[in-house]
């Protein structure tokens, strides 16, 4: 898969089949749509293109500036690549772009830049300045500029929307198993290991504190989770706490992981951590000893769980 930072730098000269969307989560519903795209491309000797916008159009509007996404733009690229796509175009969504007239968008972006021969799009998709154009306009443009329009049905789109909502709700509630079932893979958190309060080692549980630089990344609800990560190409399991560490007077939310049977320096390393299941909520313990007791119980729970998924 080739990633293009703008439709204007798209280089392929072959005909393409294009779909447009955010595809946040790249979940099982999205996969069905991408499969239609790649099958259509193969059958016609065209190349498959996902046209996505960044930042998310709703991020540009003040009222939705706080929108959280299941995937960072890098994760989205990696997930789409696994689906056998030929091209991912991440077009910058700017104020100027949002003012583009529908016909200019079709002519400049879909036809001239991307060489669209077919566009696969939701029945309710709206586009162009003030979202004035709809699918019947797109079909008309298709006749004018020589591309076909394939409609994604109401039912299929509803399934996709329901999945996204269920995934977000499940993540907020810490129901990782449910979220992962809808995603079709494990929810991941990616970041750089930074210094914390230097307490972990003293408690017997050193924890790698993850700094996630993308403010728009959805962080699951506070609590303790079983996780795993590849550290220097070795799969290592662990337990993660998402929370403010009230027992030790913490204020800021941190994302920190103790890795089992691991001893090494993780500072400044990039880690991608997969979340597997929730153990419990974060608690305010009366003493640090009680916190350590709870962490020991978390470890027993985690090791049993890890053994059960390995069997
Ligand atoms: C598995 C696990 C469970 C935790 N549970 C709690 C908790 O319930 N309440 C709490 O205040 N802190 C909890 N913590 C956070 C600890 O307070 C924190 O790891 C410790 O203060 C070390 O922080 P540091 O990495 O900044 O040095 C937990 C940490 C881990 C790894
Ligand atoms: N098993 C382990 N799991 C997590 N981190 C570990 C482990 N063993 C060693 N470390 C190292 O210890 C650091 C965490 O120690 P800790 O005392 O919690 O300090 P900090 O407050 O800076 O996180 C990690 O960033 C990592 O470099």
PDB file of C-alpha atoms and ligand atoms in Angstrom, residues 193-202 205-209 256-267, ligand 2:
ATOM      1  CA  UNK A 193       8.000   5.637  27.649  1.00  0.00           C
ATOM      2  CA  UNK A 194       8.651   8.620  29.892  1.00  0.00           C
ATOM      3  CA  UNK A 195       9.695   9.117  33.526  1.00  0.00           C
ATOM      4  CA  UNK A 196       7.025   8.942  36.230  1.00  0.00           C
ATOM      5  CA  UNK A 197       7.085   9.504  39.964  1.00  0.00           C
ATOM      6  CA  UNK A 198       9.862   6.943  40.532  1.00  0.00           C
ATOM      7  CA  UNK A 199       7.692   4.964  42.943  1.00  0.00           C
ATOM      8  CA  UNK A 200       7.052   1.803  40.943  1.00  0.00           C
ATOM      9  CA  UNK A 201      10.416   0.147  41.589  1.00  0.00           C
ATOM     10  CA  UNK A 202      10.049   0.852  45.334  1.00  0.00           C
ATOM     11  CA  UNK A 205       6.225  -3.065  40.377  1.00  0.00           C
ATOM     12  CA  UNK A 206       8.198  -0.802  38.037  1.00  0.00           C
ATOM     13  CA  UNK A 207       5.826   0.633  35.462  1.00  0.00           C
ATOM     14  CA  UNK A 208       6.597   1.994  32.008  1.00  0.00           C
ATOM     15  CA  UNK A 209       4.666   5.280  31.710  1.00  0.00           C
ATOM     16  CA  UNK A 256       1.450   2.726  32.916  1.00  0.00           C
ATOM     17  CA  UNK A 257       2.378  -0.926  32.503  1.00  0.00           C
ATOM     18  CA  UNK A 258       4.232  -3.481  34.580  1.00  0.00           C
ATOM     19  CA  UNK A 259       5.572  -6.194  32.269  1.00  0.00           C
ATOM     20  CA  UNK A 260       5.815  -9.773  33.551  1.00  0.00           C
ATOM     21  CA  UNK A 261       9.155 -11.614  33.554  1.00  0.00           C
ATOM     22  CA  UNK A 262      10.870  -8.587  32.086  1.00  0.00           C
ATOM     23  CA  UNK A 263      13.753  -6.508  33.318  1.00  0.00           C
ATOM     24  CA  UNK A 264      15.144  -3.753  31.164  1.00  0.00           C
ATOM     25  CA  UNK A 265      15.348  -0.041  30.506  1.00  0.00           C
ATOM     26  CA  UNK A 266      12.310   1.128  28.555  1.00  0.00           C
ATOM     27  CA  UNK A 267      12.772   4.904  28.853  1.00  0.00           C
TER      28      UNK A 267
HETATM   29  N1  LIG B   2       9.113  -5.346  34.294  1.00  0.00           N
HETATM   30  C1  LIG B   2       9.124  -4.034  34.032  1.00  0.00           C
HETATM   31  N2  LIG B   2       7.985  -3.409  33.606  1.00  0.00           N
HETATM   32  C2  LIG B   2       7.989  -2.091  33.356  1.00  0.00           C
HETATM   33  N3  LIG B   2       9.084  -1.313  33.451  1.00  0.00           N
HETATM   34  C3  LIG B   2      10.255  -1.870  33.835  1.00  0.00           C
HETATM   35  C4  LIG B   2      10.319  -3.248  34.141  1.00  0.00           C
HETATM   36  N4  LIG B   2      11.575  -3.537  34.497  1.00  0.00           N
HETATM   37  C5  LIG B   2      12.281  -2.407  34.423  1.00  0.00           C
HETATM   38  N5  LIG B   2      11.511  -1.380  34.009  1.00  0.00           N
HETATM   39  C6  LIG B   2      11.984   0.004  33.857  1.00  0.00           C
HETATM   40  O1  LIG B   2      11.564   0.715  35.011  1.00  0.00           O
HETATM   41  C7  LIG B   2      10.906   1.924  34.645  1.00  0.00           C
HETATM   42  C8  LIG B   2       9.794   2.245  35.618  1.00  0.00           C
HETATM   43  O2  LIG B   2      10.260   2.342  36.939  1.00  0.00           O
HETATM   44  P1  LIG B   2       9.462   3.216  37.981  1.00  0.00           P
HETATM   45  O3  LIG B   2      10.131   3.066  39.307  1.00  0.00           O
HETATM   46  O4  LIG B   2       8.006   2.888  37.897  1.00  0.00           O
HETATM   47  O5  LIG B   2       9.772   4.671  37.492  1.00  0.00           O
HETATM   48  P2  LIG B   2       8.875   5.777  36.737  1.00  0.00           P
HETATM   49  O6  LIG B   2       8.164   6.457  37.828  1.00  0.00           O
HETATM   50  O7  LIG B   2       9.882   6.643  36.040  1.00  0.00           O
HETATM   51  O8  LIG B   2       7.988   5.040  35.805  1.00  0.00           O
HETATM   52  C9  LIG B   2      10.372   1.680  33.262  1.00  0.00           C
HETATM   53  O9  LIG B   2      10.231   2.863  32.500  1.00  0.00           O
HETATM   54  C10 LIG B   2      11.438   0.754  32.665  1.00  0.00           C
HETATM   55  O10 LIG B   2      12.464   1.527  32.070  1.00  0.00           O
END
